[in-house]
Tab-separated table of C-alpha atoms in Angstrom:
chain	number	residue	atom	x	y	z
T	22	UNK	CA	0.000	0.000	0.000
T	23	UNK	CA	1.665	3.278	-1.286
T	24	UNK	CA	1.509	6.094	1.447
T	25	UNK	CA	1.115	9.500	-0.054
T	26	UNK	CA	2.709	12.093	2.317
T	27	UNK	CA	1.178	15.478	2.765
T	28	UNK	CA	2.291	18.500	1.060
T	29	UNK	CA	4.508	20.995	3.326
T	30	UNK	CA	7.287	23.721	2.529
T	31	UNK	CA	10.821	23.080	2.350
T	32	UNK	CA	12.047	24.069	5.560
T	33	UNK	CA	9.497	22.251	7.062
T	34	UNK	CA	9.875	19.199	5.181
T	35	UNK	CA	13.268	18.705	6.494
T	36	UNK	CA	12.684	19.099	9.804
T	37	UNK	CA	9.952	16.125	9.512
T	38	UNK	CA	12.766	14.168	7.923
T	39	UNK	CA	14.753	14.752	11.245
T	40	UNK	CA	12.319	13.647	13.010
T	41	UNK	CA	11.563	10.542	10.947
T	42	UNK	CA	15.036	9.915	11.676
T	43	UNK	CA	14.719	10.497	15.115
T	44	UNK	CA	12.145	8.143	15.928
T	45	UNK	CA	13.584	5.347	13.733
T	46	UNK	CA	16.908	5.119	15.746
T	47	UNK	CA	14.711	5.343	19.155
T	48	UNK	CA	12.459	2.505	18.092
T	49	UNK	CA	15.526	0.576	16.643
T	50	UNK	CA	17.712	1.455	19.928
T	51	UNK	CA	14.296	0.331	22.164
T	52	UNK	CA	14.306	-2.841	20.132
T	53	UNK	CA	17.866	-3.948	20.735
T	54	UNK	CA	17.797	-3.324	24.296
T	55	UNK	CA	14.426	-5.134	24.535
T	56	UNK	CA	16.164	-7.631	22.672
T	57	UNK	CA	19.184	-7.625	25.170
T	58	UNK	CA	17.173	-7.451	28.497
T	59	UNK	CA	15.469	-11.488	26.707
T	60	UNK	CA	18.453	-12.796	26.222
T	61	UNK	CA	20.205	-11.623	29.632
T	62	UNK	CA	16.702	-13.116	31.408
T	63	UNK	CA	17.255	-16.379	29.278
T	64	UNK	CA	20.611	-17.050	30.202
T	65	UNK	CA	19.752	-16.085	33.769
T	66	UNK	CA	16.655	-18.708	33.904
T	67	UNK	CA	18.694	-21.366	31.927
T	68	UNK	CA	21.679	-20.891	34.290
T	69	UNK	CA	19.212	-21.246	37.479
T	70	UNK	CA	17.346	-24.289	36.389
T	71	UNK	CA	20.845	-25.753	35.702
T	72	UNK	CA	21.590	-25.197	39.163
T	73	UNK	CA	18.261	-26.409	40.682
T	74	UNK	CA	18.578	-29.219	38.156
T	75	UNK	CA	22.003	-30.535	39.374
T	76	UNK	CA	21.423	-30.163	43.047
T	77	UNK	CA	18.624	-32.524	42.537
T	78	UNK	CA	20.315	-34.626	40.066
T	79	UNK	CA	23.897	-34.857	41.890
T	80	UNK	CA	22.650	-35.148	45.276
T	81	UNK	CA	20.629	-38.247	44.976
T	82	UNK	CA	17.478	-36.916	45.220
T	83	UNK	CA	16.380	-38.211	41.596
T	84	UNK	CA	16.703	-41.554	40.168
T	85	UNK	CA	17.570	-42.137	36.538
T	86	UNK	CA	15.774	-40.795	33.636
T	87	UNK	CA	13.915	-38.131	35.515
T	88	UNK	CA	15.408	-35.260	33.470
T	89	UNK	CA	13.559	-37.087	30.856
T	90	UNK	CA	9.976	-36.702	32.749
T	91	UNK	CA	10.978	-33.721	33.326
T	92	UNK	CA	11.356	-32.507	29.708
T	93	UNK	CA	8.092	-34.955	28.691
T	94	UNK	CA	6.110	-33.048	31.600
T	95	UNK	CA	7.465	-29.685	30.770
T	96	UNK	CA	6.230	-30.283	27.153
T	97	UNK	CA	2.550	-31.529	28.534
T	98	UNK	CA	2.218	-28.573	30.247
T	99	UNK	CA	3.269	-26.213	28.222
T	100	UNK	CA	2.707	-27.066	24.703
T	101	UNK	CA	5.076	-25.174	21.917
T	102	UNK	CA	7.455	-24.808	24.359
T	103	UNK	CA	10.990	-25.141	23.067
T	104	UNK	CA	14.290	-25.748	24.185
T	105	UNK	CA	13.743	-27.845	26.766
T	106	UNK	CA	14.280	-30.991	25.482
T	107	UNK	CA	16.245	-33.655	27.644
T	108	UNK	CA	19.534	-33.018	26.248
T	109	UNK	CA	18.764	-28.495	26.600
T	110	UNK	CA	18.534	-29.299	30.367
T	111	UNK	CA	21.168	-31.098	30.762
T	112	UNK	CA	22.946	-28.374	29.176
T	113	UNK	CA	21.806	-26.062	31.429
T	114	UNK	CA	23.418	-28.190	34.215
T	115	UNK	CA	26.674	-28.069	32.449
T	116	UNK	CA	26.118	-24.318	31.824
T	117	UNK	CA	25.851	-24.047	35.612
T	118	UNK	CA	27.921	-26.387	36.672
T	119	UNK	CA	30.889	-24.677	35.042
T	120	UNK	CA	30.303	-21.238	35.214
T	121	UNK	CA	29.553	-22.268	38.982
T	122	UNK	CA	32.670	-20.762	40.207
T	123	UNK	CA	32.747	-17.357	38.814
T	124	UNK	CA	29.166	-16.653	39.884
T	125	UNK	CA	28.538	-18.625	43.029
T	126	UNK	CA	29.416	-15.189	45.322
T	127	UNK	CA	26.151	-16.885	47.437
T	128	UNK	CA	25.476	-19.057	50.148
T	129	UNK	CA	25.402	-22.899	48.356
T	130	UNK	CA	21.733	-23.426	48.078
T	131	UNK	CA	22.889	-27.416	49.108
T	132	UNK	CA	21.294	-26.864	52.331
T	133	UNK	CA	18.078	-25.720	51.569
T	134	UNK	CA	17.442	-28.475	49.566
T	135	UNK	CA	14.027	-28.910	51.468
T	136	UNK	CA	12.909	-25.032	51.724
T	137	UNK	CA	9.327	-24.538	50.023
T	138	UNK	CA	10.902	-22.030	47.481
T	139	UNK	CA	13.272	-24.646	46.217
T	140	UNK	CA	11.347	-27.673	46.194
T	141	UNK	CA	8.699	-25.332	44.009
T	142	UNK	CA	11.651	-23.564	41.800
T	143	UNK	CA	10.029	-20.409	42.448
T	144	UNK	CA	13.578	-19.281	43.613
T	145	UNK	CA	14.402	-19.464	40.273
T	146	UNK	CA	13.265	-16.080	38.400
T	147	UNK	CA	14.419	-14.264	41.561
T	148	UNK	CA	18.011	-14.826	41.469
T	149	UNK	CA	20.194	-12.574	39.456
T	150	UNK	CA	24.230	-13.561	38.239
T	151	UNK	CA	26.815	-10.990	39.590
T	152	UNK	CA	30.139	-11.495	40.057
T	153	UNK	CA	33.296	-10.058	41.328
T	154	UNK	CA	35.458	-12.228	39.156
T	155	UNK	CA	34.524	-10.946	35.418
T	156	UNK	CA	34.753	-7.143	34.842
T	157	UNK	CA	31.484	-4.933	34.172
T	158	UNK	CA	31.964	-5.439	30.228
T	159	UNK	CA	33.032	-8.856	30.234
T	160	UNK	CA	29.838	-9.222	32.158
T	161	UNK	CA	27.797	-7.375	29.725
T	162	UNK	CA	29.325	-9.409	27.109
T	163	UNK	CA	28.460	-12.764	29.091
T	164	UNK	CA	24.693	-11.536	29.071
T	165	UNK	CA	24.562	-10.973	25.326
T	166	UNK	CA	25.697	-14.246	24.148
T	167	UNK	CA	22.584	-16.534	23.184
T	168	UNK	CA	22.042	-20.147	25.233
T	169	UNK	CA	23.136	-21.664	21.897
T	170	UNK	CA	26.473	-19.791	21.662
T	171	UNK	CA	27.384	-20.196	25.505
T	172	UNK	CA	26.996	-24.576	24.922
T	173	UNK	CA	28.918	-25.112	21.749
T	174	UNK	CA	31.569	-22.678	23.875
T	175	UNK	CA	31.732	-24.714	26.978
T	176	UNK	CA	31.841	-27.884	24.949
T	177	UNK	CA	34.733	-27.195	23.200
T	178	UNK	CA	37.167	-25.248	25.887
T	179	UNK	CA	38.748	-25.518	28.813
T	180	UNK	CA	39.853	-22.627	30.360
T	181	UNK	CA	38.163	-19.211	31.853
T	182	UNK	CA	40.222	-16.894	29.244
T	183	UNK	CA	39.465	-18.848	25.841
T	184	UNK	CA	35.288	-19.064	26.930
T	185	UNK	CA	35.664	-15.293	27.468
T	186	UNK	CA	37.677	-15.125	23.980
T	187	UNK	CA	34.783	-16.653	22.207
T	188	UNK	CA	32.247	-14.319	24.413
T	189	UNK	CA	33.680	-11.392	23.523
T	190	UNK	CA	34.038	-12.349	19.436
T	191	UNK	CA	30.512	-13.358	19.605
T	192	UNK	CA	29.155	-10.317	21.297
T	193	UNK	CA	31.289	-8.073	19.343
T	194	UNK	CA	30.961	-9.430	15.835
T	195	UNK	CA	27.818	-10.998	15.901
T	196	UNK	CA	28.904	-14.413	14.624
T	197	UNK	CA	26.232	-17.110	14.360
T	198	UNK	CA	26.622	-20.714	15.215
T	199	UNK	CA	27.994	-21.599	12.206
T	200	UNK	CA	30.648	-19.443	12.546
T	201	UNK	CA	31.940	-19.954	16.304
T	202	UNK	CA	31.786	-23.709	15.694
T	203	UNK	CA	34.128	-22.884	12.541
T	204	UNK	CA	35.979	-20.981	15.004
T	205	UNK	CA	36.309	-23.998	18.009
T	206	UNK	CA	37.706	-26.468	15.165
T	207	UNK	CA	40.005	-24.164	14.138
T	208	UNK	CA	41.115	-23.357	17.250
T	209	UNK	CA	41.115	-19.296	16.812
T	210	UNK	CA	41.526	-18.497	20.348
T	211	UNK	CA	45.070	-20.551	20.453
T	212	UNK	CA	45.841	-19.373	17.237
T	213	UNK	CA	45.311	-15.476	18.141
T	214	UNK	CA	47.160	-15.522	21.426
T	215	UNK	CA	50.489	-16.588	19.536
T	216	UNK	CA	49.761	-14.918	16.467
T	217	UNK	CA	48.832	-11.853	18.315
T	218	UNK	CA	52.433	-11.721	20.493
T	219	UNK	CA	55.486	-12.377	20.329
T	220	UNK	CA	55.755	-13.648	24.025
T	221	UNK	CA	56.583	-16.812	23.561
T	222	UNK	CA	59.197	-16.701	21.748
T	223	UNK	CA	61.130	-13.218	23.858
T	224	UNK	CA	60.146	-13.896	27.181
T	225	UNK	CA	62.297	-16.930	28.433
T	226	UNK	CA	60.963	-16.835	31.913
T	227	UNK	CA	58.224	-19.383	32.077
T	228	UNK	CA	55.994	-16.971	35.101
T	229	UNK	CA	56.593	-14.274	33.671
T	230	UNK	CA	55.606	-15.027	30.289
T	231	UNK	CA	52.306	-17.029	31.170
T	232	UNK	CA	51.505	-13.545	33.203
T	233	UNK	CA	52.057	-11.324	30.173
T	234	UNK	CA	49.622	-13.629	27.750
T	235	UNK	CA	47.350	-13.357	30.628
T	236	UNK	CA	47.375	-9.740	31.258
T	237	UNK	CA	46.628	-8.540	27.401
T	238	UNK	CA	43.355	-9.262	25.704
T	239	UNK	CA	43.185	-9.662	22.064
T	240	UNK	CA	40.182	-7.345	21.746
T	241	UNK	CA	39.029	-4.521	24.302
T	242	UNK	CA	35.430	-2.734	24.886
T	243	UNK	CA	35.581	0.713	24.559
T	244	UNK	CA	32.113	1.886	25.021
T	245	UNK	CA	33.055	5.008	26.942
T	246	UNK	CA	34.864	6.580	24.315
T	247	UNK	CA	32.075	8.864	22.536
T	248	UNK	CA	33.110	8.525	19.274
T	249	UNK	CA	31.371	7.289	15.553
T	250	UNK	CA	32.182	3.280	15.785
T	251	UNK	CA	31.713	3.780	11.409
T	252	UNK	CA	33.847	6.945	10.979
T	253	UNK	CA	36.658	5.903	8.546
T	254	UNK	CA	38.675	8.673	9.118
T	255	UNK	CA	38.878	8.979	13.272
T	256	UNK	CA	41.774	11.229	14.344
T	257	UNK	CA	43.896	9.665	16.836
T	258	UNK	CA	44.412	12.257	18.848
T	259	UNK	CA	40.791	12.488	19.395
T	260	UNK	CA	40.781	8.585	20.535
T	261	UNK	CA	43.364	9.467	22.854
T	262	UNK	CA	41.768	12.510	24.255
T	263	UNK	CA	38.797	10.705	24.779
T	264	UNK	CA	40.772	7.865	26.880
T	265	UNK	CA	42.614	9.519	28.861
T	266	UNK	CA	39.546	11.629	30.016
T	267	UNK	CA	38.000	8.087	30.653
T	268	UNK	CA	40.975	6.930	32.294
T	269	UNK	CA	39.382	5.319	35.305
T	270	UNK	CA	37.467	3.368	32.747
T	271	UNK	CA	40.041	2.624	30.397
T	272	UNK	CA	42.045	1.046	33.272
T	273	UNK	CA	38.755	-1.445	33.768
T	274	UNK	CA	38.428	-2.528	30.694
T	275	UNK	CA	42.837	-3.018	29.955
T	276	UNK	CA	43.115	-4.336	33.606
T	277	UNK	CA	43.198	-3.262	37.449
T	278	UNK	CA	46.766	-3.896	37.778
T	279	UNK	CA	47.989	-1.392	35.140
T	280	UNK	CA	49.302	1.861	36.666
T	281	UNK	CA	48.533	5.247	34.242
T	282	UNK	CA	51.995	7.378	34.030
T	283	UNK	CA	50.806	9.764	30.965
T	284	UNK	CA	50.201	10.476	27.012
T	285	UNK	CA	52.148	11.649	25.123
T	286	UNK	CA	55.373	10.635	27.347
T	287	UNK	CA	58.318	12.327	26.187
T	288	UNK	CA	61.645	10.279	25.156
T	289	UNK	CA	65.088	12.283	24.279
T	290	UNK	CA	66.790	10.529	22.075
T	291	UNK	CA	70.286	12.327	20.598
T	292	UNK	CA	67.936	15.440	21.137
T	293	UNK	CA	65.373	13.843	18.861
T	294	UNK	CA	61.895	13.663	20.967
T	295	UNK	CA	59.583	10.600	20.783
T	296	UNK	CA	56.428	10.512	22.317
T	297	UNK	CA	54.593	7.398	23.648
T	298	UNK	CA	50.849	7.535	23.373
T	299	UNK	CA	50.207	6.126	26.506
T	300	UNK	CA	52.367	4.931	29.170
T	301	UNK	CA	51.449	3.056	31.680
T	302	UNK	CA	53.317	0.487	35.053
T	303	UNK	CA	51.922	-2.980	35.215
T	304	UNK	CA	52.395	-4.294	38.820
T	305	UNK	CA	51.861	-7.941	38.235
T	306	UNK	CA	54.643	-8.174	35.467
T	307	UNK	CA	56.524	-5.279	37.276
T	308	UNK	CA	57.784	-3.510	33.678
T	309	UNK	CA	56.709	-0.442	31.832
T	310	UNK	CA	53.983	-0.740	29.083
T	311	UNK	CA	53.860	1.360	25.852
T	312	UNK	CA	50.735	1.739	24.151
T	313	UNK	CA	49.719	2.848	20.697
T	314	UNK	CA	46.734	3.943	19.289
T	315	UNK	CA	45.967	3.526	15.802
T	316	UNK	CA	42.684	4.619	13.886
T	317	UNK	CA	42.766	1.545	11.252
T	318	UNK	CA	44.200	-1.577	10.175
T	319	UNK	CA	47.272	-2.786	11.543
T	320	UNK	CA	50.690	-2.104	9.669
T	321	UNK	CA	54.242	-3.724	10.024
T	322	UNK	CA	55.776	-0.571	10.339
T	323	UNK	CA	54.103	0.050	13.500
T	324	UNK	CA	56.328	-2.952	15.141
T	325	UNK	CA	59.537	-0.907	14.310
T	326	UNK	CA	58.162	2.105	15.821
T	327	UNK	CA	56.793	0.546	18.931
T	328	UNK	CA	60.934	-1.108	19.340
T	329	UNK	CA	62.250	1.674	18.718
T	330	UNK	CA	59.960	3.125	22.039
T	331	UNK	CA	60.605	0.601	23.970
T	332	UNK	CA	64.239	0.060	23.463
T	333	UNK	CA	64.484	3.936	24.444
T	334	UNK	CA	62.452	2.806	27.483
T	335	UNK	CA	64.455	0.254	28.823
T	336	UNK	CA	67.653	2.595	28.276
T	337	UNK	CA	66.192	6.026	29.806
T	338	UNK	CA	63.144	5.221	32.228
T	339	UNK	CA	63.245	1.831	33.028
T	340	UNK	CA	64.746	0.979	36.967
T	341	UNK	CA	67.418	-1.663	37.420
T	342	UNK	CA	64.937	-4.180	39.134
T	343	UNK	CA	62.132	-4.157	36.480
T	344	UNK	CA	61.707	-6.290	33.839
T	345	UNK	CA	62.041	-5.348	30.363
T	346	UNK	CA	58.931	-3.075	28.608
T	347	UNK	CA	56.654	-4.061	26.957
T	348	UNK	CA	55.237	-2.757	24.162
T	349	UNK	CA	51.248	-2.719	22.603
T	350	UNK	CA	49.521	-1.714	19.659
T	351	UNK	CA	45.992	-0.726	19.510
T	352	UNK	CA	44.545	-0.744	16.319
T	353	UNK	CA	40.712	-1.182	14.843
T	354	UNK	CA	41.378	-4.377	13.032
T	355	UNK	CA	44.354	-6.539	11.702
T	356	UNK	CA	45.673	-9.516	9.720
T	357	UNK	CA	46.949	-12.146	12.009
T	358	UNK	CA	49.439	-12.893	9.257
T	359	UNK	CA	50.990	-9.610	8.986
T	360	UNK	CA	51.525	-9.516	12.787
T	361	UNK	CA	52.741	-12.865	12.234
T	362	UNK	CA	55.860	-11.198	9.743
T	363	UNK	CA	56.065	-7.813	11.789
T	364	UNK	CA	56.896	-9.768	14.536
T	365	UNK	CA	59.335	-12.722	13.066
T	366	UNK	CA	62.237	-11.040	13.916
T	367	UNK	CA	61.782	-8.237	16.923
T	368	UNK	CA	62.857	-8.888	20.088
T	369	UNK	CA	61.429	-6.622	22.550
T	370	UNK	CA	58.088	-8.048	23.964
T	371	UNK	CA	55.088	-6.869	21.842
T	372	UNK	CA	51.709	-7.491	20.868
T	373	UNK	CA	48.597	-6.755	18.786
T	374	UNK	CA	45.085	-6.222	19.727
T	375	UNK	CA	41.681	-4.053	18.154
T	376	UNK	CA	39.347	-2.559	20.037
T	377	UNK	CA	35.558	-2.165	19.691
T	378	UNK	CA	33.988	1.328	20.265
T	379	UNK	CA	29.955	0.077	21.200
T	380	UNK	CA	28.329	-3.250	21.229
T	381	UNK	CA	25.501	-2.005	19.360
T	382	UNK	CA	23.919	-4.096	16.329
T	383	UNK	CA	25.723	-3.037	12.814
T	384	UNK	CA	23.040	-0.893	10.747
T	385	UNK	CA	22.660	-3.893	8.514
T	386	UNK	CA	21.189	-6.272	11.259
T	387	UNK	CA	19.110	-3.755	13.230
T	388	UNK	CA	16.495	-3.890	10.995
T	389	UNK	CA	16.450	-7.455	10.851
T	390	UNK	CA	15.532	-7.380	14.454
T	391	UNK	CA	11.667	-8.588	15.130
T	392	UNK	CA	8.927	-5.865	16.359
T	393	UNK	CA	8.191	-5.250	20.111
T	394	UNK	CA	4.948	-6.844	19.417
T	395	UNK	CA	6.615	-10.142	18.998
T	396	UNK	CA	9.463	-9.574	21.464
T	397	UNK	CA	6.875	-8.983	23.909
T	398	UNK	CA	5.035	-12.048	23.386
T	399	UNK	CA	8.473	-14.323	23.467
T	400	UNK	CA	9.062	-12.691	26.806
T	401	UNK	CA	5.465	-13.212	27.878
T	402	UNK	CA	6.040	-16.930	26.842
C-alpha cells in the first residue's frame, strides 16, 4: 500500500525528515535493548534451572531418567514450548555447573534443599548472576551471548580466558553458530594468542611469560569513548583525548593492575623527541607498558616504531629491578598474518590487539531485528 505524504514547505519538510530519523533510531535502539534485556533473562533462567537441576540430580534426590519426565512433563504442560528438550537441560546443568565458580558469590543453596521455594523452583526467576570475578563489560558481554552460543563454547574449551575469547568475538561481531563452531575447530583463540604476540618466543621466563599472555586481551570494549564506531577517518588524537579523560574506565576494561603514568610521554633521544601515546606500570609483570593507538588496520611498520619506544624505554626510564617493557599496539582491526611477519624477527616483547567502540547491532542487522509486538510475546512466553 503506497503512502502518499502530505504536502509541506521546504524548511518544514526537512525538519519532519529529522524527526523521521529520530524516531527510527529510538524505536531501533528500544528494540535492541528489549532484545538484550530477553536474552540476559534467558541465560539467567537457563543458568538457574541448571543449578536447581544438578542439586537434585547430583545429590541423589532423583533416580535415573527423571530429566527425561521432566522434559516430557514440561512439554505436557506447556505445549510449543521449546528448548527444553532432555539433552537443553542437561545443558543447562553443564552451563551451571561450570560457570559455577565465577558466579557462586552466594550461600550454596545445598542446604536448603528442602525449603518450600526450592522444592517449588520459584527461587528461580528471583536470582540474578553478579560477580566479582569478570569485569562490568566482560559481564555485559556474558549476558549478550545466546544459550546456543554459551553450549557449543563450553563444549569445546577448557579454560576461563578462551570461553571469554569466544564471548567477547561473539558479542562483538555478531557471529552465528555456524561461525563460532568454525571458530572452536580451528582453534582461533590458540591461534590469536600466539599470532597476536610475540611472548613466547622473547620472554624466556616461564611466570613471567604465562603472566604477560594473561594480562593482554586480544580485543578490548571501549564503550566510553564517545566517538562514531563507522567513521573511517577517526583522528587519533581524538581517541586518545577521549581515553585519557576516561581513564578510570580505560584502566577497567585493559586491567586493574595497570598503573597510568601519561600520554604523550616524552623520550630524548640524541635530542630527537619521541612521544609514547600512553604509558602506563603494570604491577603484576613489574615492567613499563607502551601503548599505541591507531585509527585503522594494523601495519608492520608500527612494530619498528613501537621497538624503537621501547628500546628507548628500557635505556632512559626503566629501573634496574624491572623487567624489560613491553610494548602494545591498539589498532581497529588486523591480519593475524601480517603480525605474524612484523613480529618474526623483533625482540622486545610486543603485541597486537583491536578494540571495539559500542556493542551495538551493525546498521545492517538492526532492521532485521523482530517488532516489540513479537518480542513482547516471546518474553510473555
Amino acid at each position: 500500500m503506497e503512502i502518499i505524504a502530505p504536502s509541506h514547505s521546504q524548511s518544514e519538510y526537512s525538519d519532519i525528515l529529522i524527526a523521521v530519523k529520530d524516531i527510527k533510531n529510538a524505536i531501533i535502539e528500544s528494540r535492541y535493548q528489549l532484545a538484550k534485556l530477553i536474552n540476559k533473562q534467558a541465560v539467567t533462567l537457563y543458568y538457574n534451572i541448571g543449578e536447581y537441576i544438578s542439586y537434585r540430580s547430583r545429590k541423589g534426590h532423583w533416580g535415573s531418567g527423571a530429566i527425561k519426565t521432566i522434559s516430557i512433563l514440561l512439554r505436557q504442560e506447556l505445549p510449543g514450548l521449546k528448548g527444553f528438550s532432555e539433552t537443553s537441560i542437561k545443558d543447562m546443568r553443564i552451563f551451571f555447573e561450570l560457570w559455577q565458580s565465577v558466579f557462586e558469590n552466594r550461600q550454596s543453596v545445598t542446604a536448603d534443599l528442602e525449603s518450600p521455594l526450592l522444592q517449588t523452583g520459584r527461587f528461580i526467576m528471583n536470582r540474578q548472576l553478579t560477580t566479582a570475578d569478570l569485569t562490568a563489560d566482560q559481564l555485559e558481554l556474558f549476558f549478550n551471548v545466546p544459550f546456543t552460543h554459551h553450549r557449543e563454547i563450553l563444549r569445546k574449551t577448557s579454560t576461563l580466558n578462551e570461553r571469554l575469547f569466544y564471548i567477547g568475538k561473539c558479542a562483538t561481531e555478531f557471529w552465528q553458530v555456524s561461525k563460532l563452531k568454525y571458530a572452536l575447530n580451528e582453534g582461533l583463540y590458540e591461534k590469536e594468542k600466539i599470532q597476536s604476540t610475540n611472548f613466547p618466543k622473547v620472554i624466556s621466563e616461564d611466570k613471567l611469560r604465562i603472566k604477560a599472555l594473561e594480562a593482554f586481551k586480544n580485543n578490548y570494549l571501549f564503550d566510553f569513548v564517545d566517538l562514531e564506531e563507522d567513521n573511517d577517518v577517526m583522528d587519533e588524537k581524538v581517541l586518545e583525548t577521549q581515553i585519557v579523560k576516561n581513564i578510570k574506565n580505560f584502566i577497567m576494561a585493559f586491567g586493574q593492575d595497570f598503573a597510568f603514568m601519561g600520554n604523550q610521554y616524552r623520550l630524548t633521544v640524541d635530542e630527537e623527541d619521541l612521544f609514547v601515546d600512553l604509558l602506563f606500570y603494570h604491577r603484576g609483570l613489574r615492567c613499563l607498558v607502551a601503548v599505541e593507538l591507531k585509527s585503522g588496520k594494523f601495519k608492520g611498520a608500527y612494530a619498528g616504531q613501537l621497538n624503537t619506544y621501547l628500546s628507548a624505554l628500557d635505556d632512559l626510564v626503566r629501573r634496574p629491578d624491572e623487567n624489560p617493557s613491553i610494548g602494545l599496539i591498539l589498532c581497529k582491526e588486523k591480519s593475524n598474518k601480517m603480525v605474524e611477519y612484523a613480529f618474526r624477527n623483533t625482540t622486545t616483547p610486543m603485541g597486537v590487539a583491536t578494540y571495539t567502540l559500542t556493542t551495538k547491532l551493525p546498521k545492517q542487522y538492526s532492521e532485521s531485528l523482530p517488532n516489540p509486538e513479537d518480542l513482547a510475546k516471546l518474553l510473555h512466553e
